[in-house]
Short mmCIF file of C-alpha atoms and ligand atoms in Angstrom, two decimals:
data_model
loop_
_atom_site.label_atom_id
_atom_site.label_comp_id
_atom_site.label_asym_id
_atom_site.label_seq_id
_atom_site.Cartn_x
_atom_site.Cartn_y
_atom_site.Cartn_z
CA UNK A 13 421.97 -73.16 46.50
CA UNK A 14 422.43 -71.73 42.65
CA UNK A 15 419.58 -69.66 41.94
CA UNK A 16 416.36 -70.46 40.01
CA UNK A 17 413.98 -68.95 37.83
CA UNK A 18 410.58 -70.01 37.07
CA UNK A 19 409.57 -68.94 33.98
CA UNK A 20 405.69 -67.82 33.31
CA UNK A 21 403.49 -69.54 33.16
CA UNK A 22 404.21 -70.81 36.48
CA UNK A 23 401.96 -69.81 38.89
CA UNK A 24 402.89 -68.62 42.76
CA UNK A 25 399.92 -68.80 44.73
CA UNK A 26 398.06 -69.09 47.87
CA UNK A 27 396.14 -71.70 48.99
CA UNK A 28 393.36 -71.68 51.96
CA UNK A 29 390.36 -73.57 52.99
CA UNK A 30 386.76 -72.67 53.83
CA UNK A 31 386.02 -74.20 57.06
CA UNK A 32 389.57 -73.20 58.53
CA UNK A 33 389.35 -69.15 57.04
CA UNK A 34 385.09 -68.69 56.46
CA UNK A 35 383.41 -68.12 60.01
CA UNK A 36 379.48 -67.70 59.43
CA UNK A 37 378.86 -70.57 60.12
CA UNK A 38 375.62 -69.78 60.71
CA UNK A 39 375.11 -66.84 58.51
CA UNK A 40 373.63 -66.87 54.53
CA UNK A 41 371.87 -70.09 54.89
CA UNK A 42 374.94 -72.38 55.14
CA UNK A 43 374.06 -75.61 56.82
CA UNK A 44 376.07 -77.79 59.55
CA UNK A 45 379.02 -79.94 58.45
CA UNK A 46 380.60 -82.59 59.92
CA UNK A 47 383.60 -80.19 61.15
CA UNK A 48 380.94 -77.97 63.11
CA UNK A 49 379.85 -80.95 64.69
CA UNK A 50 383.15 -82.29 65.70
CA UNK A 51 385.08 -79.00 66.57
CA UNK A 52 381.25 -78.83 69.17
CA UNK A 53 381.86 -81.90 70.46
CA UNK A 54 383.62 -81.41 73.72
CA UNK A 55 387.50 -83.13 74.00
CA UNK A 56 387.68 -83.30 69.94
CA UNK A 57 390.09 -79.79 69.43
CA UNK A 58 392.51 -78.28 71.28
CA UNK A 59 391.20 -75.51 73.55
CA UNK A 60 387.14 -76.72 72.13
CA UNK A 61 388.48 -74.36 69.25
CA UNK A 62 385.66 -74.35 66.43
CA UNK A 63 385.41 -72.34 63.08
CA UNK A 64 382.63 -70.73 63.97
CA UNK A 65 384.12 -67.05 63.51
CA UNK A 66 387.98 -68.69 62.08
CA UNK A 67 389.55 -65.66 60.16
CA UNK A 68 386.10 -63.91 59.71
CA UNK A 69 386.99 -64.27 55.71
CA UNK A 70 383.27 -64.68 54.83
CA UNK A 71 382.86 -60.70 55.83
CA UNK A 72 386.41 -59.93 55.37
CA UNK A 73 387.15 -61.68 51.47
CA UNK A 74 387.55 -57.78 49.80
CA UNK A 75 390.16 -56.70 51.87
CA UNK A 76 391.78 -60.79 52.15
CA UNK A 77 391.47 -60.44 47.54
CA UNK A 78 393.30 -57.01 48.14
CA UNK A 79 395.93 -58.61 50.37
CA UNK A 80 396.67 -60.92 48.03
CA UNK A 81 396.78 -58.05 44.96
CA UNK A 82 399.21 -56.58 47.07
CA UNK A 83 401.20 -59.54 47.46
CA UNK A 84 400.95 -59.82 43.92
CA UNK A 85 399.43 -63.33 43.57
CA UNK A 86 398.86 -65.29 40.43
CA UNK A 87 396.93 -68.14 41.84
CA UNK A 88 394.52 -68.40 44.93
CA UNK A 89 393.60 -71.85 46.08
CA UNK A 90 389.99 -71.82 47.84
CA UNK A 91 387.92 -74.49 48.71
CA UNK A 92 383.87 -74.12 48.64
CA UNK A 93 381.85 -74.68 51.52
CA UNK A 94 379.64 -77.23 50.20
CA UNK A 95 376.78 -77.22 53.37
CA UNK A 96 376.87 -73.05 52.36
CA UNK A 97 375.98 -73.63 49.17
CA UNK A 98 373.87 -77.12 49.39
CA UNK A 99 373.05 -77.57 53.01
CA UNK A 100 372.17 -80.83 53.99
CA UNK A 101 374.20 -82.24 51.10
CA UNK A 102 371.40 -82.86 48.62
CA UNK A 103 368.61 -80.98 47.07
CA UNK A 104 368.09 -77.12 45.74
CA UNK A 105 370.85 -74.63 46.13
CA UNK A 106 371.47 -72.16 48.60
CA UNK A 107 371.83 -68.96 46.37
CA UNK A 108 373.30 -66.86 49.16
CA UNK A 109 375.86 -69.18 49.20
CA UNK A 110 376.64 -69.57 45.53
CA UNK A 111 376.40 -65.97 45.36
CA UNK A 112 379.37 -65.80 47.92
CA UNK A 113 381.53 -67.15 45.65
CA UNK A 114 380.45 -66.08 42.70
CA UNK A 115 381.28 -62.44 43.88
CA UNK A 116 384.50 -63.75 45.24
CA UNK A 117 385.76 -65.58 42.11
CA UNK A 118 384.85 -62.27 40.24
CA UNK A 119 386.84 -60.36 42.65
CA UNK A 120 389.79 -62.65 42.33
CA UNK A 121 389.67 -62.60 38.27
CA UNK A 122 389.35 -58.62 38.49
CA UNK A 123 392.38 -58.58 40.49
CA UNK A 124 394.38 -60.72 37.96
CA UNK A 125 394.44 -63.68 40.35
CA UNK A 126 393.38 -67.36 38.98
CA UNK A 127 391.28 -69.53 41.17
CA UNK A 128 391.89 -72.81 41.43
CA UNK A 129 388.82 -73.98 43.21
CA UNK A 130 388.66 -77.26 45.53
CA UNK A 131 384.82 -79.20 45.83
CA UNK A 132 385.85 -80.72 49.06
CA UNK A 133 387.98 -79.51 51.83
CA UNK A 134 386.51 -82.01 54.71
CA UNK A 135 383.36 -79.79 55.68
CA UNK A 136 380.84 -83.13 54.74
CA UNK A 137 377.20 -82.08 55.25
CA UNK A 138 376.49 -83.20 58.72
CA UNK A 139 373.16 -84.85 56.54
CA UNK A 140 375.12 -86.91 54.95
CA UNK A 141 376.74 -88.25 57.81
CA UNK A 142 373.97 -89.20 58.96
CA UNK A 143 373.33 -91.42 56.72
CA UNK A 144 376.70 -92.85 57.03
CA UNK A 145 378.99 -90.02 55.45
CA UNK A 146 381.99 -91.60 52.95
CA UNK A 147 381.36 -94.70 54.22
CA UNK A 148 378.03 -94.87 52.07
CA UNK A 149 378.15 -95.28 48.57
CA UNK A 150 375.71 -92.65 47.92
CA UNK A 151 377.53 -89.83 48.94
CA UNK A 152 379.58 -90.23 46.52
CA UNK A 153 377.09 -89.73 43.94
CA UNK A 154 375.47 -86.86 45.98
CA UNK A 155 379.01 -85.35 45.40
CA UNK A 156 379.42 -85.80 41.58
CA UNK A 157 375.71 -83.92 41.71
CA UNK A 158 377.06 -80.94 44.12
CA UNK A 159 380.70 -80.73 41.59
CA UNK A 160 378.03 -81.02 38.35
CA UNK A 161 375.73 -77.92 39.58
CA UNK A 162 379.21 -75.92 40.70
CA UNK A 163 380.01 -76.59 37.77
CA UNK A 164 377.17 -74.88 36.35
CA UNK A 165 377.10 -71.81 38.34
CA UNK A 166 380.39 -70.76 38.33
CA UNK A 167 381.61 -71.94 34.83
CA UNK A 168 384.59 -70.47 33.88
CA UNK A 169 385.42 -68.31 36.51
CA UNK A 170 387.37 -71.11 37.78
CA UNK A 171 390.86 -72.00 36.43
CA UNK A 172 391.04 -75.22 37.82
CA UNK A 173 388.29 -77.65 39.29
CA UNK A 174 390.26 -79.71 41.82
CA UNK A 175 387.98 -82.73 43.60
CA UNK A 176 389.17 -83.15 46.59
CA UNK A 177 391.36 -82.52 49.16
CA UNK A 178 393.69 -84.90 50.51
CA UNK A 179 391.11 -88.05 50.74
CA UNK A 180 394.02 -89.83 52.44
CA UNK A 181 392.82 -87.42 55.66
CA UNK A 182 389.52 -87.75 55.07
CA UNK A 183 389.67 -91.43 55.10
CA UNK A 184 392.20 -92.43 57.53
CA UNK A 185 391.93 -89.48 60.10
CA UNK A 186 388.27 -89.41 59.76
CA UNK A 187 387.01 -93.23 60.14
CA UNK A 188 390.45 -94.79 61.20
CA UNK A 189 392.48 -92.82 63.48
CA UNK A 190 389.61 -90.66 64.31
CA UNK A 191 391.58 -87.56 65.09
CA UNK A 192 389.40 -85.41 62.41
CA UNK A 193 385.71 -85.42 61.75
CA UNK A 194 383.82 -87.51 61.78
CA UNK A 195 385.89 -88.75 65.02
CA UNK A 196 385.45 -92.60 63.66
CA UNK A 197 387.75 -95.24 64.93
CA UNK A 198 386.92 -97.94 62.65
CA UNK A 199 389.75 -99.02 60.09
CA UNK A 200 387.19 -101.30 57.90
CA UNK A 201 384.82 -97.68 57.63
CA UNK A 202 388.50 -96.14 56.53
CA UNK A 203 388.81 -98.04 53.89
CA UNK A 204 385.39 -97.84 52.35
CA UNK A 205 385.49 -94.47 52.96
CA UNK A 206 389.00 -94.26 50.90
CA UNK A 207 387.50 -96.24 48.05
CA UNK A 208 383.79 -93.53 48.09
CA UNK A 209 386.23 -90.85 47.93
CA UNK A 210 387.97 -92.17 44.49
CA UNK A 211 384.45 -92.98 43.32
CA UNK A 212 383.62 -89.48 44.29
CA UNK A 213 386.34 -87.88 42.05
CA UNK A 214 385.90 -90.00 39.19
CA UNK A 215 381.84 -89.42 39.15
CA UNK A 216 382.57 -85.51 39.84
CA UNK A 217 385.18 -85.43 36.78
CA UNK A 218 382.77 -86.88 34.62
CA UNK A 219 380.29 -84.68 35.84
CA UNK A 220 382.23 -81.48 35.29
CA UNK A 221 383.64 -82.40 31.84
CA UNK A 222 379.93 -82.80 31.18
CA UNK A 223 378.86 -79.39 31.53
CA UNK A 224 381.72 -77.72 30.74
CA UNK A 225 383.44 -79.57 27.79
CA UNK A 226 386.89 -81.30 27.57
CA UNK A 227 388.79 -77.87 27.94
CA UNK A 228 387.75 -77.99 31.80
CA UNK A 229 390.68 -78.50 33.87
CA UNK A 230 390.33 -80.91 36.64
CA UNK A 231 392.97 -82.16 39.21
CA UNK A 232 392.98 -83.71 42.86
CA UNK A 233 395.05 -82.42 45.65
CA UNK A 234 397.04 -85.89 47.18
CA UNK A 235 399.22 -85.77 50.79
CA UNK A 236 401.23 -88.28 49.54
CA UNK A 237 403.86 -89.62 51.96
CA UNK A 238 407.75 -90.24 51.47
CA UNK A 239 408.43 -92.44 53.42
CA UNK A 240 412.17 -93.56 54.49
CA UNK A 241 413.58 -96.73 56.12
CA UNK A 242 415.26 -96.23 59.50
CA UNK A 243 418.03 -98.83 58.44
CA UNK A 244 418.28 -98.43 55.22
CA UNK A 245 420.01 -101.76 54.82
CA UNK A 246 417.34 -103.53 56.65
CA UNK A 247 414.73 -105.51 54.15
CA UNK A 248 412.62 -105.60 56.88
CA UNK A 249 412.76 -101.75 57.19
CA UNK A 250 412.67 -101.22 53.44
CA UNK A 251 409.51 -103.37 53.56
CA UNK A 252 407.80 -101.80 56.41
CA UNK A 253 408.55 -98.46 53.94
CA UNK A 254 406.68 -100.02 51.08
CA UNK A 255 403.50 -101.01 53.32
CA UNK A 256 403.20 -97.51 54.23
CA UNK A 257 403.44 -96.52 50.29
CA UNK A 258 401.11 -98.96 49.30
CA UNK A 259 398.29 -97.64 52.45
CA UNK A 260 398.99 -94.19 52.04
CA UNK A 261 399.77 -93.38 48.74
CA UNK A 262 398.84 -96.63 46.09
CA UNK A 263 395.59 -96.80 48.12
CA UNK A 264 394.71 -93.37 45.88
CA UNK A 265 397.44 -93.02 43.03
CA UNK A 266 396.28 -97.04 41.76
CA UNK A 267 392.95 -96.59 41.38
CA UNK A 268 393.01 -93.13 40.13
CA UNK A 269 395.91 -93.60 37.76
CA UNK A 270 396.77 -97.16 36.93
CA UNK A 271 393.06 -98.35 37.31
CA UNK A 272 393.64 -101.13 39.63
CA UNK A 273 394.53 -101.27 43.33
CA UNK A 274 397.76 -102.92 44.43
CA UNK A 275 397.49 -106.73 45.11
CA UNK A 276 399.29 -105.81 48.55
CA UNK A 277 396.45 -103.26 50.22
CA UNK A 278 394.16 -106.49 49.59
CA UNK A 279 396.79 -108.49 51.55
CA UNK A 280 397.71 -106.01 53.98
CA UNK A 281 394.06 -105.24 55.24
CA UNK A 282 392.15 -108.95 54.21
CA UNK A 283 391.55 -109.43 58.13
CA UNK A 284 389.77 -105.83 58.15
CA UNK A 285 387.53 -106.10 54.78
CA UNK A 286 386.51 -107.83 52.23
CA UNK A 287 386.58 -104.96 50.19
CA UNK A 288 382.70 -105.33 49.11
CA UNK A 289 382.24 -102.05 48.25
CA UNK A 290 384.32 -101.90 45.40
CA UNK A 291 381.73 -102.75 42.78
CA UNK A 292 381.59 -104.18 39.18
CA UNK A 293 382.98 -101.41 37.09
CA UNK A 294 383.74 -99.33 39.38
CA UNK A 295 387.69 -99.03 38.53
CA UNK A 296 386.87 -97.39 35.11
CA UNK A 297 384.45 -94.67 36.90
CA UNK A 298 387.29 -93.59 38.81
CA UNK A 299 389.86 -93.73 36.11
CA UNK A 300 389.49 -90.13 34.22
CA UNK A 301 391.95 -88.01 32.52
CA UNK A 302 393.48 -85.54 35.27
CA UNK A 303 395.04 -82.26 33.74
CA UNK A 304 397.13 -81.63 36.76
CA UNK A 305 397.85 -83.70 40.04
CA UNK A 306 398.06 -81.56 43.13
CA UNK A 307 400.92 -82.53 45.96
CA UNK A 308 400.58 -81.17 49.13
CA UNK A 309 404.10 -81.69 50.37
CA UNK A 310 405.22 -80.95 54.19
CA UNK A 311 407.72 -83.51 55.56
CA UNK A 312 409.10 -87.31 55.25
CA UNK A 313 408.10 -90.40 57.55
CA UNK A 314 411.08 -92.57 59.03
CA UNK A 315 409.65 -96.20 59.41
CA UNK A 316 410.97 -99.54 60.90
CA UNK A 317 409.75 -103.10 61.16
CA UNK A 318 408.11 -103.48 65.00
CA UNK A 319 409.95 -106.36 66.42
CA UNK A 320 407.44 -108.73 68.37
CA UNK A 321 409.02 -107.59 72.20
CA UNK A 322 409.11 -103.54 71.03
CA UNK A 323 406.52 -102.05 73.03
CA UNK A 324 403.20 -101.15 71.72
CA UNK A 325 403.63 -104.46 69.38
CA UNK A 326 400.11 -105.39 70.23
CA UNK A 327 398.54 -103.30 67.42
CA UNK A 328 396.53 -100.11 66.75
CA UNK A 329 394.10 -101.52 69.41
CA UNK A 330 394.06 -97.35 70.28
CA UNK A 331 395.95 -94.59 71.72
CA UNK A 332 393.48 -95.08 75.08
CA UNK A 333 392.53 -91.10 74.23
CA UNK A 334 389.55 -92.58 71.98
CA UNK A 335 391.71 -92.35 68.83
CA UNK A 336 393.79 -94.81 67.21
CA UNK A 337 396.11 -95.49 64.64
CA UNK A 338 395.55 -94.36 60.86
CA UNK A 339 397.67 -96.79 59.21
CA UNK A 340 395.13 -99.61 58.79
CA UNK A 341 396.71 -102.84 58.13
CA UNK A 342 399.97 -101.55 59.12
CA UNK A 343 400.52 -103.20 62.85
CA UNK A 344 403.43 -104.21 62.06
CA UNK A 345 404.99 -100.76 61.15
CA UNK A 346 406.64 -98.11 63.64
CA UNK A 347 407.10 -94.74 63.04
CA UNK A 348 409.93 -93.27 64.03
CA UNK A 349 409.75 -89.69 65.85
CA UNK A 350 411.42 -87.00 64.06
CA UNK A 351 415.72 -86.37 64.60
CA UNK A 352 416.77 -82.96 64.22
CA UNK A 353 414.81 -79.60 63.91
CA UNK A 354 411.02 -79.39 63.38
CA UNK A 355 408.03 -76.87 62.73
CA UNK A 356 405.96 -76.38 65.63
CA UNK A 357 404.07 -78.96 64.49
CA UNK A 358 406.40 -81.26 65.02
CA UNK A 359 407.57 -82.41 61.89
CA UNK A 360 410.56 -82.67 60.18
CA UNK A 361 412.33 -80.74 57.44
CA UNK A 362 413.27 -82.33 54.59
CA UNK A 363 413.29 -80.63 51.64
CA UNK A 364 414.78 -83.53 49.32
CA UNK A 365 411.54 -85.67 49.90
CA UNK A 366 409.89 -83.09 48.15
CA UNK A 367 412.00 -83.00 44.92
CA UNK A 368 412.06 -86.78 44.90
CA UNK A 369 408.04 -87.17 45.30
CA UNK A 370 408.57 -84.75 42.18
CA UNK A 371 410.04 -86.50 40.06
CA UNK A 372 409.19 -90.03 41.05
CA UNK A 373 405.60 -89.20 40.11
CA UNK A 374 406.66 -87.17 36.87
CA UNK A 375 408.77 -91.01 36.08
CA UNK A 376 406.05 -93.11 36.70
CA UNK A 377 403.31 -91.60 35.16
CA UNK A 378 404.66 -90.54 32.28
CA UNK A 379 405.25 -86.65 32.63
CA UNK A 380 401.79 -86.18 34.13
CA UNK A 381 401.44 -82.17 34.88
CA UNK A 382 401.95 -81.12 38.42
CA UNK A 383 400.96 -78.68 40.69
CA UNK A 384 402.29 -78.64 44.40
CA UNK A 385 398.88 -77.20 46.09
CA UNK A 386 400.38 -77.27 49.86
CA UNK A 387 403.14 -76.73 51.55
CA UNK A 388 404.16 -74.32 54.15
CA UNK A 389 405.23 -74.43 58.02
CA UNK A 390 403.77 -73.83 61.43
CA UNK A 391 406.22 -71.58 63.72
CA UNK A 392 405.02 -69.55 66.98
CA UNK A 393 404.69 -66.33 65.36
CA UNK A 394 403.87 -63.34 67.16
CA UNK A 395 403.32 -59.25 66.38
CA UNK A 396 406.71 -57.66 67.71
CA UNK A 397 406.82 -54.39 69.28
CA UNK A 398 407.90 -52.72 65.59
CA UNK A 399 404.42 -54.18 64.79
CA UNK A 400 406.24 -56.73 62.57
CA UNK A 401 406.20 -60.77 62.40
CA UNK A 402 409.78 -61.77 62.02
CA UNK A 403 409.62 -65.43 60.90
CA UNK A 404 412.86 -66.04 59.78
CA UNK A 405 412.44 -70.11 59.96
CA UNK A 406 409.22 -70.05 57.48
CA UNK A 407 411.19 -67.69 55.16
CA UNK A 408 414.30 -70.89 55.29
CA UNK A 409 411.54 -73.58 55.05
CA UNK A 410 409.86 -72.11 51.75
CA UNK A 411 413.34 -71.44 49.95
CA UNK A 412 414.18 -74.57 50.63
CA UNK A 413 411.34 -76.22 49.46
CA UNK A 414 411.10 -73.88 46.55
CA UNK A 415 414.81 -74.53 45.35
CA UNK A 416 413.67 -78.30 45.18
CA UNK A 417 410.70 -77.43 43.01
CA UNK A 418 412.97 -75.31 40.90
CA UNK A 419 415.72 -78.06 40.50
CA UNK A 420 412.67 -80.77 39.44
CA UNK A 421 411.72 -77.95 37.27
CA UNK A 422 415.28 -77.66 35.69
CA UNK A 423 415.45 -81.51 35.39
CA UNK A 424 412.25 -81.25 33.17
CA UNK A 425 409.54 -82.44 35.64
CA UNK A 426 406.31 -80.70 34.46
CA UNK A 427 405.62 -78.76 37.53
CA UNK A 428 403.05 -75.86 36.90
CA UNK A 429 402.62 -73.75 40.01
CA UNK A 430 403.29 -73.71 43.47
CA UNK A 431 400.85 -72.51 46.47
CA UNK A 432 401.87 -71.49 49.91
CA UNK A 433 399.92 -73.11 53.03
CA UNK A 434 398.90 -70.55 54.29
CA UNK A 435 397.58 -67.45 52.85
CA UNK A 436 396.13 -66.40 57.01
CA UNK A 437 396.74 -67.87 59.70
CA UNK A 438 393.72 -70.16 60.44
CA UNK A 439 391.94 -73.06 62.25
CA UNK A 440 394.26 -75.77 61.83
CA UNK A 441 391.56 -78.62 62.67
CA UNK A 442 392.49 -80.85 65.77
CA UNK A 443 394.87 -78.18 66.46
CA UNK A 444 392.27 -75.04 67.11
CA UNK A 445 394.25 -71.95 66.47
CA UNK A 446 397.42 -72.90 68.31
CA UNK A 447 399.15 -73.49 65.14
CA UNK A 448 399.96 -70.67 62.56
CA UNK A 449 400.87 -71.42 59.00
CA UNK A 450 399.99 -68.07 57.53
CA UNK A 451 402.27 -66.18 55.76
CA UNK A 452 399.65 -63.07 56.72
CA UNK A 453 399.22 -63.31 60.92
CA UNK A 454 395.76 -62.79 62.19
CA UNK A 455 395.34 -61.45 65.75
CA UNK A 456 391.93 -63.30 66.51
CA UNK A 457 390.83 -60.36 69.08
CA UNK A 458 390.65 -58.32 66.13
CA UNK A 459 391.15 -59.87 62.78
CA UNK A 460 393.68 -57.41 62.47
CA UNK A 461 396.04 -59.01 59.39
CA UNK A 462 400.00 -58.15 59.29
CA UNK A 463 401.78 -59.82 56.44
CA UNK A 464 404.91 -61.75 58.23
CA UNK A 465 408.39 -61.45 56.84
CA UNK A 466 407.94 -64.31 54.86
CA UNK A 467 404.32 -62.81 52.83
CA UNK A 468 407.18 -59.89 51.69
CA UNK A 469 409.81 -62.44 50.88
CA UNK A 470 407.19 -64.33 48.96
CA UNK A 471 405.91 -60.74 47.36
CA UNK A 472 409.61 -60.41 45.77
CA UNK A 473 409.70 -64.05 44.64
CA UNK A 474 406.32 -63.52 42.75
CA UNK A 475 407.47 -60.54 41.34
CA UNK A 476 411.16 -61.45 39.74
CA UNK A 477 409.99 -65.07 39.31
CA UNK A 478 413.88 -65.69 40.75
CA UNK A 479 415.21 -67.61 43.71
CA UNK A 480 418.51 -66.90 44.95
CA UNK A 481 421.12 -68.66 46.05
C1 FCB B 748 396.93 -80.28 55.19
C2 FCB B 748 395.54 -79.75 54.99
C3 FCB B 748 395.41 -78.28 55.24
C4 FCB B 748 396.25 -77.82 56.40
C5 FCB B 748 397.67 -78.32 56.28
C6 FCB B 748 398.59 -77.89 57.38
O1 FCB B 748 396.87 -81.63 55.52
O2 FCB B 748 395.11 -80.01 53.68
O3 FCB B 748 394.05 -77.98 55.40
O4 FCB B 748 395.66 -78.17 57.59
O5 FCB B 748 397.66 -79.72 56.21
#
């Protein structure tokens, strides 16, 4: 590796998220969300694991914003709670909760840090749910309503306003594969849900630029997927490849940046929906100006055309564990289990797919400004007896990924910041606490916090803006 620099005003940041750092769940008025629900709901996480006290960051956040002075931080990536500061979804404000964040936004500016600020991080009002959740067309406009009053409050104490989190997840895991909340197993749900969410961010942008002016900066945070033939030479393969492109990436990037859908996720899922819900007009709601397009970026997918005698050929009729498969439309499709080593969650490590989604998105539309809001690794970390986390395979995982955001950066792709997954260790959903991204550990018997290796590799990295070789 020859070594990089990233010059200012590229930011190195953090990035967390409420439900999976907060706790109170109960406390300063917040109301239930969908996640509180699910994590209750007996056989949904591992262990029952709920956020109910996570990394106790809603009474710890002074000492977490002094961790992360320490560290040296430019950029903090946050989301807001929004059943703490609008339970039930609609209606007045909670001003305990906006005051939360108003004094934790302060803190972060007073400690030089910039706050880029996500409206939705997966913690839906359980209210809203109710009443259908993303699969409703209304709670889409309930959101722009929530973004346009945040947008109010906390003005420009926020850097940048980013919409949502990964709708991909909220879509697909929530309605389809039902693995996150709301626990749905319904692929036709999925994909209204995936077309609310757009609606959602284009209403919200518009909302936002409306009370704060043009000069706002708003983004969205996209998992988009690279996804690799497992014969390369195989056009069956290849095209297997592009079906999973089209429903897990196109399904987002089209409507948000080309203003249409692709003709093939109307082909693909015809059988499921007749896509009703996408409205008159709709297409040029969604389509706003984004000032920066966040890519959360872990691993690749290896994909191959199901052959009609491979087993499980019969279709995402369910995983007979009361989930099913995400990929809607996408029967046909296999994916392939990882080859070679892994993160404790299981998936691969592939650098390259990261400097590829890079620059294939900085190609196709048109040097669009980048920011890669996730990506981190999951290892068994514990405190050694020198009190220490030694986490030597995070510290390889985030050069690596960081010498491929330095080399798109050298090749001219417009990348603007980078933010570690995870500031803490944290709930990591379906997962409960059995999977640690931090680059801080947290001993839940205490909420005692010990930086790992890694948070002091990272440190020196902020501070001489150079990666070695
Ligand atoms: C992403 C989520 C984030 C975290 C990481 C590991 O999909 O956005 O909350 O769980 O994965």
């Amino acid at each position: 590796m020859s070594p990089r620099t990233f010059p200012p005003p590229f930011v190195f940041g953090a990035a967390t998220a409420a439900y999976q750092i907060e706790g109170g769940t109960r406390e300063g008025g917040r109301g239930p969300s969908i996640w509180d629900t699910f994590s209750h709901t007996p056989g949904r996480t591992l262990g029952g694991d709920t956020g109910d006290v996570a990394a106790d960051h809603y009474h710890r956040w002074r000492d977490d914003v002094g961790l992360m002075r320490e560290l040296g931080l430019g950029g903090y990536r946050l989301s807001i709670s929004w059943p703490r500061v609008q339970p039930g979804g609609r209606g007045p404000l909670n001003a305990e909760g906006v005051v939360f964040y108003r004094d934790l936004l302060d803190a972060l500016r007073g400690a030089g840090i910039a706050p880029v600020v996500t409206l939705y991080h997966w913690d839906l009002p359980a209210e809203l749910e109710a009443e259908g959740g993303w699969t409703n067309r209304e709670t889409a406009y309930a959101f722009a309503d929530y973004a346009r009053a945040m947008a109010r409050e906390l003005a420009d104490r926020v850097e940048v306003w980013t919409t949502l989190n990964e709708p991909w997840c909220s879509a697909f895991l929530g309605y389809a594969s039902g693995v996150h909340a709301p626990g749905r197993t319904d692929p036709a749900a999925a994909l209204a849900a995936a077309h609310h969410l757009t609606l959602a961010h284009g209403l919200a942008t518009t909302a936002i630029r409306e009370e704060l002016g043009e000069a706002a900066k708003v983004s969205i945070a996209l998992n988009l997927h690279v996804t690799r033939p497992a014969d390369p030479g195989c056009v069956a393969d290849l095209a297997a490849a592009h079906e999973v492109d089209v429903v897990g990436n196109h399904v987002f990037l089209g409507p948000l940046l080309d203003g249409s859908y692709p003709i093939e996720l109307r082909e693909l899922t015809r059988h499921l929906t007749d896509a009703s819900f996408v409205r008159p007009g709709d297409l040029n709601l969604i389509r706003q100006r984004i000032d920066v397009l966040g890519v959360n970026y872990y691993c690749t997918n290896y994909v191959r055309r199901r052959t009609a005698d491979a087993p499980g050929s019969a279709g995402t009729g369910g995983h007979g564990d009361g989930t099913a498969s995400p990929w809607v439309g996408l029967d046909d499709v296999e994916f392939l289990p990882p080859s070679g080593p892994t993160t404790a969650m299981g998936w691969n490590i592939e650098p390259e797919g990261l400097y590829e989604l890079l620059t294939a998105l900085d190609n196709a539309y048109d040097g669009i400004p980048l920011m890669v809001t996730e990506n981190g690794a999951a290892y068994d970390d514990v405190v050694g007896p020198d009190g220490a986390v030694h986490d030597p395979e995070r510290v390889d995982y985030l050069r690596r990924h960081l010498d491929a955001v330095g080399r798109a950066l050298e090749d001219g792709v417009d990348v603007r910041g980078y933010f570690v997954w995870s500031l803490l260790d944290n709930f990591e959903w379906a997962y409960g606490y059995s999977k640690r991204f931090g680059i801080v550990h947290v001993d839940y018997e205490t909420q005692r916090r010990t930086p790992k290796d890694s948070a002091r590799w990272y440190a020196e990295l902020v501070r001489t803006r150079q990666l070695r070789g």
